[in-house]
Coordinates of C-alpha atoms in Angstrom, one line a residue:
X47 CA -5.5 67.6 -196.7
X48 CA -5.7 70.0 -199.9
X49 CA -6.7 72.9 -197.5
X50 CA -3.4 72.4 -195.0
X51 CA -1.6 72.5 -198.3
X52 CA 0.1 69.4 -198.1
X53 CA 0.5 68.3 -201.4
X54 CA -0.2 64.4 -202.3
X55 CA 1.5 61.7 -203.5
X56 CA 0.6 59.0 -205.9
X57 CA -0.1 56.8 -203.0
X58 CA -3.0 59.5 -201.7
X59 CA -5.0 58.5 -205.0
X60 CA -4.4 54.8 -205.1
X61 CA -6.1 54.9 -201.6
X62 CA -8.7 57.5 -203.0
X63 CA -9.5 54.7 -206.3
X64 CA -9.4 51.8 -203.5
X65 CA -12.1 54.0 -201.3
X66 CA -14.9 54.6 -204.6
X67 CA -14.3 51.6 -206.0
X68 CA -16.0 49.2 -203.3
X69 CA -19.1 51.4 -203.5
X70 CA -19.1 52.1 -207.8
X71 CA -18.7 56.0 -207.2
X72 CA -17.7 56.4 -211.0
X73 CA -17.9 59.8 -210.8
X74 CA -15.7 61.1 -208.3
X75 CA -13.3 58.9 -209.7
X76 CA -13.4 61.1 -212.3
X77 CA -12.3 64.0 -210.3
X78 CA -9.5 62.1 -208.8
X79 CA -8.5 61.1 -212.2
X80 CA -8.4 65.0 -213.3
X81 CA -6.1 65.8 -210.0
X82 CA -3.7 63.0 -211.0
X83 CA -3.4 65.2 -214.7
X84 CA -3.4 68.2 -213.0
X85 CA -1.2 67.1 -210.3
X86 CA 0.9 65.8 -213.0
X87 CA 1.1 62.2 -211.4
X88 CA 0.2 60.3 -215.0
X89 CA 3.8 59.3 -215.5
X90 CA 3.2 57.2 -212.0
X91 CA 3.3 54.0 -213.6
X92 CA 1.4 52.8 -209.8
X93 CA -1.0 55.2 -210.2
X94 CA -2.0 54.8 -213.4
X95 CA -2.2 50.9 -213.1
X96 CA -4.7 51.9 -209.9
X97 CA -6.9 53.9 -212.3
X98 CA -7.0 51.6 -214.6
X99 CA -8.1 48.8 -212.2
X100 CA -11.1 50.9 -210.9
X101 CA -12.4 51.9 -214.2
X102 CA -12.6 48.0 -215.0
X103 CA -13.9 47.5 -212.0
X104 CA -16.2 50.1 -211.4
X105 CA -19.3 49.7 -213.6
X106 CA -17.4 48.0 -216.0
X107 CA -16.0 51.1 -217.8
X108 CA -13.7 49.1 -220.2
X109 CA -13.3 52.1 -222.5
X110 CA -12.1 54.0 -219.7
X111 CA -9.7 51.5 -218.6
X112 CA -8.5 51.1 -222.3
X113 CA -7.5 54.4 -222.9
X114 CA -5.8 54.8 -219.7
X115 CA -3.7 51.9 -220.7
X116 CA -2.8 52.7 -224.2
X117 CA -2.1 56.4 -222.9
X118 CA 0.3 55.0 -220.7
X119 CA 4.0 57.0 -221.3
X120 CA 5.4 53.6 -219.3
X121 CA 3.9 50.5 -218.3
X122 CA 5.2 47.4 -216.3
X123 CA 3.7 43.9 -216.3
X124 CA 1.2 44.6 -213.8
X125 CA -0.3 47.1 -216.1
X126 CA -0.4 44.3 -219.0
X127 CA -1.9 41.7 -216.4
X128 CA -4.4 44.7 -215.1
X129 CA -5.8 45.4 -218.3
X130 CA -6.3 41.3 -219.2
X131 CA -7.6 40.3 -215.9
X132 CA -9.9 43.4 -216.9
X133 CA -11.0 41.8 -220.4
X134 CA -11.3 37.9 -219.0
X135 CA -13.2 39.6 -216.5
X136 CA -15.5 40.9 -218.6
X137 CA -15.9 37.9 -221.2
X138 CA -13.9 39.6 -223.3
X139 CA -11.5 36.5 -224.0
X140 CA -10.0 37.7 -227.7
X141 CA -9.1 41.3 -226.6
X142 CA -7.4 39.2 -223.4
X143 CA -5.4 36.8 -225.4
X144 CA -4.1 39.4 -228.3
X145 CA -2.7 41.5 -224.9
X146 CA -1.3 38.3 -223.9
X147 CA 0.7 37.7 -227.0
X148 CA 1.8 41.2 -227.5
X149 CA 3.2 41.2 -224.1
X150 CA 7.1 41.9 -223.8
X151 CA 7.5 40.0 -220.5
X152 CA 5.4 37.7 -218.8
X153 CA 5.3 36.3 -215.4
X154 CA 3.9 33.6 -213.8
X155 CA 0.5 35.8 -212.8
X156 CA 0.0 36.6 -216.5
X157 CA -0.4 33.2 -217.4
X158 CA -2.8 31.9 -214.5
X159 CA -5.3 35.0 -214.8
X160 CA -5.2 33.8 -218.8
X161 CA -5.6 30.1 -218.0
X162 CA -8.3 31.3 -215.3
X163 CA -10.3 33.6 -217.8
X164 CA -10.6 30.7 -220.3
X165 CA -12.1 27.5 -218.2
X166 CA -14.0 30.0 -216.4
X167 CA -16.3 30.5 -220.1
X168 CA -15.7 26.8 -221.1
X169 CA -12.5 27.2 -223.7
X170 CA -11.0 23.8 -222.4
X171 CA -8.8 23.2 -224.8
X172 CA -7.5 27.1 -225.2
X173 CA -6.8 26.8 -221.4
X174 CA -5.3 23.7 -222.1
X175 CA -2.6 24.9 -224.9
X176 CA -2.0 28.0 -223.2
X177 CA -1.1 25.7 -219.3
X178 CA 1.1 23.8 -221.8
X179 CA 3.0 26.5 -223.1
X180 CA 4.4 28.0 -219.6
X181 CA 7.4 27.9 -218.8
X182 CA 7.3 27.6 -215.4
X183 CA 4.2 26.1 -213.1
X184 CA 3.2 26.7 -209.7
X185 CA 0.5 25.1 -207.2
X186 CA -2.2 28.0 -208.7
X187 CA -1.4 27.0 -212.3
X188 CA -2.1 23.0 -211.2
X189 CA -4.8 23.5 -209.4
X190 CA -7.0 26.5 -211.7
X191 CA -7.0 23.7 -214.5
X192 CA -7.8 20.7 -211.8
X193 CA -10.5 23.0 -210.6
X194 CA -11.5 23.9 -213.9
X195 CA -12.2 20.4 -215.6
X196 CA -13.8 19.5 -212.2
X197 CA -16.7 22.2 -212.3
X198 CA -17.1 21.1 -216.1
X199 CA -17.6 17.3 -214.4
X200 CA -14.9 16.0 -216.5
X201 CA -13.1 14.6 -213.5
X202 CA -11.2 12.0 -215.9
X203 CA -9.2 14.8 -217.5
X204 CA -8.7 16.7 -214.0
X205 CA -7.3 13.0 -212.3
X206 CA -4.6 13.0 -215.7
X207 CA -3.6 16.4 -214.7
X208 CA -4.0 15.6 -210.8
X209 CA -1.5 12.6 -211.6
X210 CA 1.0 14.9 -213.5
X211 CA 1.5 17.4 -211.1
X212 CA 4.6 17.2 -209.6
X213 CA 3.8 18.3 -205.5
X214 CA -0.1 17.9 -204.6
X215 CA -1.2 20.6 -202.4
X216 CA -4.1 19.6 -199.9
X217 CA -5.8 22.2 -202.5
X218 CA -5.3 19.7 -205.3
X219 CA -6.5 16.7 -203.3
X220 CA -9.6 18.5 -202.2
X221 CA -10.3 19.4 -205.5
X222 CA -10.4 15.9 -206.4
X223 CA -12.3 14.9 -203.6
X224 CA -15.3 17.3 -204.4
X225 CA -15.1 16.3 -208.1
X226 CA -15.5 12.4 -207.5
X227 CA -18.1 13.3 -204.9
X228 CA -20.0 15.6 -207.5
X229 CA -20.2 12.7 -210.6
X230 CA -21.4 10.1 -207.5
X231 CA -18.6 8.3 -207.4
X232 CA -18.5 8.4 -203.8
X233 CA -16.2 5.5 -204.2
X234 CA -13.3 6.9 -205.8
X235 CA -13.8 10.6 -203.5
X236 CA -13.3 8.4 -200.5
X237 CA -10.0 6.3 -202.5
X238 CA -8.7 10.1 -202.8
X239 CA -9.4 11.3 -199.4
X240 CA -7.9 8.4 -197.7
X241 CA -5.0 9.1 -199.6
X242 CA -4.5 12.8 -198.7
X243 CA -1.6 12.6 -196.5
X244 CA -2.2 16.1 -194.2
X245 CA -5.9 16.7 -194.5
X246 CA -7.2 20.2 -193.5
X247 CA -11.2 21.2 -192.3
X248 CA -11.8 21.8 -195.9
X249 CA -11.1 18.4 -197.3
X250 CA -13.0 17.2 -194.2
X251 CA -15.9 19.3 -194.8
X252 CA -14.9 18.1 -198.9
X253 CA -15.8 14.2 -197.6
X254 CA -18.6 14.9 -195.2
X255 CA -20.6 17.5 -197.9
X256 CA -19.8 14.8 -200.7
X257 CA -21.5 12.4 -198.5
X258 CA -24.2 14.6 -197.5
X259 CA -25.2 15.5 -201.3
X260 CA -24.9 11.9 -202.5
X261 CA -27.7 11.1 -199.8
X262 CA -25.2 8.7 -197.8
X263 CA -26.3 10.3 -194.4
X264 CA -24.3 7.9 -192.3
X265 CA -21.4 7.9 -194.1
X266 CA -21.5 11.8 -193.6
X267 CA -21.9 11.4 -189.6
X268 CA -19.5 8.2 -189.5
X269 CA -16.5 10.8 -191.1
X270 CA -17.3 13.3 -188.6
X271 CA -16.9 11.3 -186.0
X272 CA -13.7 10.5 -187.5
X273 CA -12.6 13.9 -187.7
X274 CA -13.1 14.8 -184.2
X275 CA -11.3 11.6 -183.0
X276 CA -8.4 12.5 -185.4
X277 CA -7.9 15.8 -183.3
X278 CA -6.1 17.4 -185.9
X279 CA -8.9 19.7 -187.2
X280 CA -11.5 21.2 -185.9
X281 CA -14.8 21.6 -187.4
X282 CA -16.1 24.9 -188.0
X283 CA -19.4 26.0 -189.0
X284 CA -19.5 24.7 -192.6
X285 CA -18.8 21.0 -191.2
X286 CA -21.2 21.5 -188.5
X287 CA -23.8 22.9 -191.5
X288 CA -23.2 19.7 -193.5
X289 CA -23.5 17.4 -190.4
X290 CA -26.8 19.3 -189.1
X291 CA -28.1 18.6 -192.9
X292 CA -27.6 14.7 -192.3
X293 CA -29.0 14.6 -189.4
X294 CA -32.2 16.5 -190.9
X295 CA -32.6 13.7 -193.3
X296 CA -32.2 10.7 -190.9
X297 CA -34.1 12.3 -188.1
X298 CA -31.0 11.9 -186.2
X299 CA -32.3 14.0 -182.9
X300 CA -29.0 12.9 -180.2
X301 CA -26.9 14.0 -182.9
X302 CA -28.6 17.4 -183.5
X303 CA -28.7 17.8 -179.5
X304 CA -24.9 16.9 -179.5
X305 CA -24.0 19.1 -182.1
X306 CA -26.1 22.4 -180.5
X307 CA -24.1 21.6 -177.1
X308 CA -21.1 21.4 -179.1
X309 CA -21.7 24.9 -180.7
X310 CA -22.8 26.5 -176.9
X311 CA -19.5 25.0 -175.6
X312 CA -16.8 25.8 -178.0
X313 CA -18.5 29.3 -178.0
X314 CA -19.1 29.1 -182.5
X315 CA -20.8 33.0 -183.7
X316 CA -24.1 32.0 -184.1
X317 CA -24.2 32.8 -187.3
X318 CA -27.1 32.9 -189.6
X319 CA -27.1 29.9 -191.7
X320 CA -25.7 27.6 -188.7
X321 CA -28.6 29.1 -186.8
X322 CA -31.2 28.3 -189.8
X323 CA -29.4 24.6 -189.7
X324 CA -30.1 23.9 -186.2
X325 CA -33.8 24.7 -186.1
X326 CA -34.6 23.0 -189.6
X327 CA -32.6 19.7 -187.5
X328 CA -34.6 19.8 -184.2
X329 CA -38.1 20.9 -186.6
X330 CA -37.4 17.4 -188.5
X331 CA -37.2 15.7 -185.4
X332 CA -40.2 17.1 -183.8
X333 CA -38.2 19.1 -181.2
X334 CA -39.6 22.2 -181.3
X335 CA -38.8 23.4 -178.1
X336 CA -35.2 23.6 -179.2
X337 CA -36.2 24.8 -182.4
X338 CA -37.6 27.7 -180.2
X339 CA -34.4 28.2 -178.1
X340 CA -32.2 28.4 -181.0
X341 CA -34.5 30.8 -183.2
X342 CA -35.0 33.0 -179.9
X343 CA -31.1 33.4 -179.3
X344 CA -30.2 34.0 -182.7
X345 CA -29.2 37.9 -182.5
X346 CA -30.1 37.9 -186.4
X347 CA -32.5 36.3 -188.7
X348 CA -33.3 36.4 -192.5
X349 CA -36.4 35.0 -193.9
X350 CA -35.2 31.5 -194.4
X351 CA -34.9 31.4 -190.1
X352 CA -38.3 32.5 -190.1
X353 CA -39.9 30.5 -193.0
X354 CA -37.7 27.1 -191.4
X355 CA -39.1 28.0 -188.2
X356 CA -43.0 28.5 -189.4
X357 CA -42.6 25.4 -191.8
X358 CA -41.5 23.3 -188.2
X359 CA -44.3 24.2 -186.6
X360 CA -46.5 23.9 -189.5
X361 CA -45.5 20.0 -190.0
X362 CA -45.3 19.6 -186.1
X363 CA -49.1 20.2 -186.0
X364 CA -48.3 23.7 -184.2
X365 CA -50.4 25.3 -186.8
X366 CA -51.8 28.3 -184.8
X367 CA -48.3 29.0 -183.7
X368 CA -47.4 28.9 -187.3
X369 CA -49.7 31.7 -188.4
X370 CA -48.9 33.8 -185.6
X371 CA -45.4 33.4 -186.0
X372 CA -46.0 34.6 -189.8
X373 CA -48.1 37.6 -188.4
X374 CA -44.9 38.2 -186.0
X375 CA -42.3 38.3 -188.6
X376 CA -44.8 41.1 -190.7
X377 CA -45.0 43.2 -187.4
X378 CA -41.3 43.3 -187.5
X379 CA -40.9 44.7 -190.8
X380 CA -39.8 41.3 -192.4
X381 CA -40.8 41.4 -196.1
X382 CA -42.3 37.8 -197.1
X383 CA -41.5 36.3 -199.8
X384 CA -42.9 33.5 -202.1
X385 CA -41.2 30.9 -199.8
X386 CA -42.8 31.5 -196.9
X387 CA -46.0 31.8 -198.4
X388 CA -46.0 28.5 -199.2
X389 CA -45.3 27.2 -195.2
X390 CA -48.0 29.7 -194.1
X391 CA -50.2 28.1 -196.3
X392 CA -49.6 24.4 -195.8
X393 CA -49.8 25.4 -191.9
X394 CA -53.3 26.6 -192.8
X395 CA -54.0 23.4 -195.2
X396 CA -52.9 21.0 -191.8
X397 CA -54.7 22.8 -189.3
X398 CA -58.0 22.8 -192.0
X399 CA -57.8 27.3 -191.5
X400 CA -59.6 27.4 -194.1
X401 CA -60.5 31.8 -194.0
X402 CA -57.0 32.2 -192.5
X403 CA -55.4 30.2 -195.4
X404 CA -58.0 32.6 -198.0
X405 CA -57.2 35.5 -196.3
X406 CA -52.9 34.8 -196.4
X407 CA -53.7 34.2 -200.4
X408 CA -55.4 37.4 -200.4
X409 CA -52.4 38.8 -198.9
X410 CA -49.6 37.6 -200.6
X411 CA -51.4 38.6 -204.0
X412 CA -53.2 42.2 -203.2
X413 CA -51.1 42.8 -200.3
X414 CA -47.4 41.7 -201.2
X415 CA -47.6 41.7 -204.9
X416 CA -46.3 38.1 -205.2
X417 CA -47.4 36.3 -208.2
X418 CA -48.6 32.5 -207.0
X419 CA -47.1 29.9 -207.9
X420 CA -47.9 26.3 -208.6
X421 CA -46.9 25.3 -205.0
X422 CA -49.5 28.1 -203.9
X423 CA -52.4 26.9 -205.8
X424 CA -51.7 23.6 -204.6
X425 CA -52.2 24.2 -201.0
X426 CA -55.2 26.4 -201.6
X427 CA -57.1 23.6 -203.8
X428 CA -55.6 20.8 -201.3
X429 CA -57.4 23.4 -198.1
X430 CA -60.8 23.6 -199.9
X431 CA -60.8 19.8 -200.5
X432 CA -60.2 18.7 -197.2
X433 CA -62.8 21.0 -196.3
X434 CA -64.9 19.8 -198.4
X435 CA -65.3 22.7 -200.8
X436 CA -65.1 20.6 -204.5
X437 CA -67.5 23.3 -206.6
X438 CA -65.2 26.2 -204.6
X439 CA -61.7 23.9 -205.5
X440 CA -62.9 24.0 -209.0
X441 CA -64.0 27.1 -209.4
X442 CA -60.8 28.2 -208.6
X443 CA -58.6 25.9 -210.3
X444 CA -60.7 27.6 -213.3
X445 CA -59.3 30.9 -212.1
X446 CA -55.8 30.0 -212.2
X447 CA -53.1 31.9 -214.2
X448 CA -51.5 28.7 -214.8
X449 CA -52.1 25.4 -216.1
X450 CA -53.2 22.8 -213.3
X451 CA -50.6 20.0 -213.2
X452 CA -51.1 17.2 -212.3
X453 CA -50.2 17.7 -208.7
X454 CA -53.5 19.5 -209.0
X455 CA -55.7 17.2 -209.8
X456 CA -53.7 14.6 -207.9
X457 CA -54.7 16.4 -204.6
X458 CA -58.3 17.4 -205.3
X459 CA -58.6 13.4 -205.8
X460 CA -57.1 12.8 -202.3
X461 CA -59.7 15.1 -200.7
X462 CA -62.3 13.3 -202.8
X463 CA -61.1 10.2 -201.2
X464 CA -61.3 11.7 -197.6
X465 CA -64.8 12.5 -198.0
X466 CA -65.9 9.6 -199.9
X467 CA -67.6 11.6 -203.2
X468 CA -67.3 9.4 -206.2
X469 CA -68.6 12.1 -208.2
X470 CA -65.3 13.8 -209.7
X471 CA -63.5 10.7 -209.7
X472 CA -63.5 9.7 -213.9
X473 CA -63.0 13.5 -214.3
X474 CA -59.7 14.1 -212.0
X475 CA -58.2 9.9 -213.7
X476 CA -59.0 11.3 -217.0
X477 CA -56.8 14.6 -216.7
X478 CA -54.5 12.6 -214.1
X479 CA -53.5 10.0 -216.9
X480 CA -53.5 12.5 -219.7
X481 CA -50.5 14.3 -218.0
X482 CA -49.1 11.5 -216.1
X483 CA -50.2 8.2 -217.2
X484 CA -46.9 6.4 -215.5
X485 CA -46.8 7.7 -211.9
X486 CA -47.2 5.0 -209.4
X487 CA -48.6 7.2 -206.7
X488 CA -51.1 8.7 -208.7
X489 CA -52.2 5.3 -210.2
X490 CA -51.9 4.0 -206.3
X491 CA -54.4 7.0 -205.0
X492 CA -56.9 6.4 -208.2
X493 CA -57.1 2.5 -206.7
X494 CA -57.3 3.7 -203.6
X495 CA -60.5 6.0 -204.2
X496 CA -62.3 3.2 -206.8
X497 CA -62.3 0.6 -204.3
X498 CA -63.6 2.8 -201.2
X499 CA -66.5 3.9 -203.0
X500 CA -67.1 0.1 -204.2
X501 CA -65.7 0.8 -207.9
X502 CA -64.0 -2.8 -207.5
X503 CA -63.9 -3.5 -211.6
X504 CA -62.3 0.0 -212.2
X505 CA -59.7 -0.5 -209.0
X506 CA -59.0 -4.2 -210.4
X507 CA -58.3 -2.9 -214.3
X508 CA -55.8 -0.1 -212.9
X509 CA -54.3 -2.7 -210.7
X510 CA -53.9 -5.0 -213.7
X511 CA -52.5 -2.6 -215.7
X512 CA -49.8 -1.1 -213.7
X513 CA -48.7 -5.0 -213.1
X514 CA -48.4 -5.4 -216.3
X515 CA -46.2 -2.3 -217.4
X516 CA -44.2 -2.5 -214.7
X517 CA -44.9 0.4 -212.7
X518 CA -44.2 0.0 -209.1
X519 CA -44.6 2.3 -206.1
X520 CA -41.4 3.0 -204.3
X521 CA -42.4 2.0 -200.8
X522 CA -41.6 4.8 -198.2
X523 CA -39.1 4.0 -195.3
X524 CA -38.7 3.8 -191.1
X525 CA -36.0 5.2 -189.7
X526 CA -34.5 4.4 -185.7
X527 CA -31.9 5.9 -183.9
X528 CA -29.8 3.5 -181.4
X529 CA -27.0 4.8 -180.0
X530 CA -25.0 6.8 -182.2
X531 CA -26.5 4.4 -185.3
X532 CA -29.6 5.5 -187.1
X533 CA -31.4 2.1 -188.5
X534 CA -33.4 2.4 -191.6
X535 CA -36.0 -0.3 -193.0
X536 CA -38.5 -0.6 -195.7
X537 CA -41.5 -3.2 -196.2
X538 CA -39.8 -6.4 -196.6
X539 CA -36.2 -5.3 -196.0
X540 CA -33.4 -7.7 -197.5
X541 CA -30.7 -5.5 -197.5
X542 CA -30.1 -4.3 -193.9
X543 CA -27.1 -6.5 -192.1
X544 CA -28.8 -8.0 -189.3
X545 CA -32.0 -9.2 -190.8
X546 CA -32.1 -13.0 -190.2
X547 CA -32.3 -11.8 -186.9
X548 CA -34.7 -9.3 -187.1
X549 CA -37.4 -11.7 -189.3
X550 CA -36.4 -14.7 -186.5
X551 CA -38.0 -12.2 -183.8
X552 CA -40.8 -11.3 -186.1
X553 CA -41.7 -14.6 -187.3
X554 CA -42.0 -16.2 -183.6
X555 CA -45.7 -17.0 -184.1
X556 CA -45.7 -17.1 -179.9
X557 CA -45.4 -13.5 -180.1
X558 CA -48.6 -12.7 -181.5
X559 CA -50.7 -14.7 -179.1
X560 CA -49.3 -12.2 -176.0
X561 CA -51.2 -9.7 -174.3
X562 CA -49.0 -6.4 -175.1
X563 CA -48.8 -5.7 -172.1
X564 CA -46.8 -8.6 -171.5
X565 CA -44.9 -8.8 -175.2
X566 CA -41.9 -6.7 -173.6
X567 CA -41.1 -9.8 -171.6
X568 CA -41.6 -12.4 -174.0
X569 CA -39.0 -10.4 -176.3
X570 CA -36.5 -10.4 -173.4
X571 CA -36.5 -13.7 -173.7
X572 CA -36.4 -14.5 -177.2
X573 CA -33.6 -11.9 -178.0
X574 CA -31.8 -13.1 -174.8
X575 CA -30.4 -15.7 -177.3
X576 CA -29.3 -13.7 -180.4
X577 CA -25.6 -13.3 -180.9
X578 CA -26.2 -9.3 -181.8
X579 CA -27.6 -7.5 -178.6
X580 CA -27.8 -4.3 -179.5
X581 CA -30.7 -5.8 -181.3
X582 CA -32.6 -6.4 -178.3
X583 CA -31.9 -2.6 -177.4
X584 CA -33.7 -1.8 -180.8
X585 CA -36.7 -4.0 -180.6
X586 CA -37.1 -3.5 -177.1
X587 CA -37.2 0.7 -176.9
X588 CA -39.2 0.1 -180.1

């Protein structure tokens, strides 16, 4: 352009500014900076307000940014509101406000970037006074201090505001939505999204995540299924992300199938973290062909696709295919990271690869540089024990750079009790209880060992004990799908909604004097009776 002679305008350098800015080029900003003097463009009050924005921007160069302002022959209120979204940007929430005061005319941008810059480091109350003081609100000034209290978690104060505010955008209702949800006061989110009276996919995917991270995994699906009845919205991959999360933790494997044929029909990018959700679904529910199919089709991959995928083979008993997947993702120039490590190595601790699980440690420290963690020396001391290696175990616990936990301890004693040796078992209690006298597993496993190796005194005194301080182990839980309804029961359920039937079936003493082959029959016709059939389905495929 400068060698055709055509001479530029102040536009050509706001376009320049725009252009260096997104990649920090500082310097020839510069030399734009000294063609808009030269050029004699500083009285360009659009110009100058551009320059000023990339020097803020651009490394932070305050000073720069300061000078340009105060240098300023003219300036209009988006120069003032430049140079205090600059400060607020940059924490600087005094230089900000005396701007702000000093301001001859305000508008209603100047006051949210203010109220913004203040709840975003904390100043509640400063944010409060200043929201107070405007003369005029719109939907942004509502819902920046709605938002505000709500990533604080004081969703009390955000519901006052909520209720004052004149016309509730679906922003505002969301807002409200996710801050119940965050507290746990699922209750109340639900109240509020009930209420919302033109819901978008964001206050859906608001509901179904709020379920999702509150561990109500049925809820989550149950809203979903709502939403696509509803017809109004359609999911998109965030929804589909939070559903594929539920249906990791209930082992929901129709749902995951349903939800991959629902992404190959309506023709969703298969984008990254969607991709990452649907093989960490199908791992969980022991579907690794699937698993394979989506990892194979995903055009790209980060290392969280390939530590989900390794990790799903690793739990799946695929161990072999584990490690060779983790040799794969090296050949292809894939940098490993701690992560993954630790899914290579409990591959190696399941499959009891005991010199491939030495020589991956030997790799991620010499090799990759990646100072071990806790989780690392736990599955090399948990891959010598089960092999039987105690004096190697130990040897290397000794070598550790970090205290052993109790985790540590905890697992050499499980492999002790695999292989029946007695011998380290008052040594491993004795560190166990100094660290974690009141954990009911690890009180559970010390039991466990005394009474296989005949130590019935010890086994009886720890049993005594934890009776009488209360300790209890949590007792772990079955899960069932039926249908589109995933069933979930633990040792002598009480809570679930059907179980006077359930304990009827179980408690026909008949039952128990049947050949199994024949018990299918015999439940026919006991269930025949019950009011609730899809009972019979459950027990039945059971």
């Amino acid at each position: 352009m400068r060698v055709s002679n055509i001479t530029p305008n102040s536009f050509t350098f706001t376009f320049l500014l725009r252009c260096f800015e997104s990649f920090e080029g500082l310097k020839a900003g510069q030399v734009v900076h000294s063609e808009i003097v030269k050029l004699g463009f500083e009285s360009s009050v659009f110009a100058m307000n551009t320059l000023m924005d990339f020097y803020a921007k651009c490394g932070g160069n305050l000073g720069s940014a300061r000078k340009v302002f105060d240098e300023m022959s003219e300036r209009d209120v988006v120069s003032w509101n430049t140079m205090i979204c600059a400060y607020m940007s940059h924490s600087n929430q005094e230089y900000a406000l005396c701007l702000f005061e000093a301001m001859p005319e305000r508008n209603i941008v100047t006051w949210n970037s203010v109220i913004a810059g203040l709840l975003k480091v904390g100043k509640m109350e400063l944010a409060r006074s200043v929201f107070k003081r405007m003369p005029e609100k719109n939907d942004v000034s509502w819902n920046t201090m709605i938002s505000g209290y709500v990533k604080l978690g004081d969703v009390e104060t955000a519901r006052a505001i909520f209720d004052e505010m004149p016309g509730k955008s679906i922003i505002s209702w969301t807002a409200m939505v996710s801050g119940y949800a965050t507290i746990g006061d699922v209750q109340s989110a639900r109240k509020m999204f009930d209420r919302i009276p033109a819901k978008n996919v964001v206050s859906w995917n608001a509901m179904i995540a709020g379920y999702v991270n509150n561990r109500m995994f049925d809820e989550a699906l149950s809203v979903f299924q709502h939403m696509l009845i509803d017809g109004n919205c359609k999911p998109n991959q965030t929804t589909l992300i939070s559903v594929l999360s539920a249906c990791s933790h209930l082992g929901s494997h129709e749902h995951g199938k349903w939800i991959d044929s629902f992404i190959r029909k309506n023709k969703f990018d298969s984008s990254v973290p969607l991709g990452n959700a649907l093989i960490d679904t199908f791992a969980k529910c022991g579907d690794m062909e699937n698993a394979k199919a989506v990892f194979l089709r995903m055009a790209q991959r980060c290392i969280i696709t390939w530590t989900t995928m390794i990790s799903g083979l690793a739990v799946n008993g695929r161990c072999r295919d584990a490690l060779e997947l983790y040799e794969k993702m090296c050949l292809d120039g894939v940098e490993p990271d701690d992560v993954v490590f630790i899914a290579v190595l409990s591959a190696c601790t399941h499959g009891g690869l005991l010199e491939e699980g030495k020589r991956v440690f030997y790799q991620m420290v010499n090799k990759f540089g990646i100072k071990p963690r806790i989780e690392h020396y736990g599955c090399m001391v948990d891959l010598l024990g089960r092999a039987g290696k105690f004096e190697e175990a130990l040897s290397f616990i000794q070598r550790m750079h970090l205290e052993p936990n109790a985790v540590i301890w905890a697992t050499l004693l499980s492999a002790c009790k695999i292989h029946g040796n007695g011998e380290l078992l008052e040594s491993l209690t004795r560190r166990i209880l100094e660290q974690e006298p009141n954990n009911p597993s690890y009180l559970t496993l010390i039991m466990n060992l005394s009474s296989s190796i005949g130590r019935w005194q010890d086994a009886l005194n720890f049993r005594r004990a934890t009776r009488d301080q209360g300790i209890e182990k949590i007792p772990g839980c079955s899960l069932i799908q039926i249908g589109n309804s995933v069933h979930e029961f633990s040792a002598k359920d009480t809570k679930h909604s059907q179980r006077k039937e359930i304990y009827r079936v179980l408690g026909n003493q008949d039952m128990y004097k049947i050949p199994p082959e024949k018990l299918g029959t015999k439940l026919i016709s006991v269930l025949v009776g019950c009011p609730h059939l899809d009972w019979f389905s459950l027990i039945f495929t059971s």
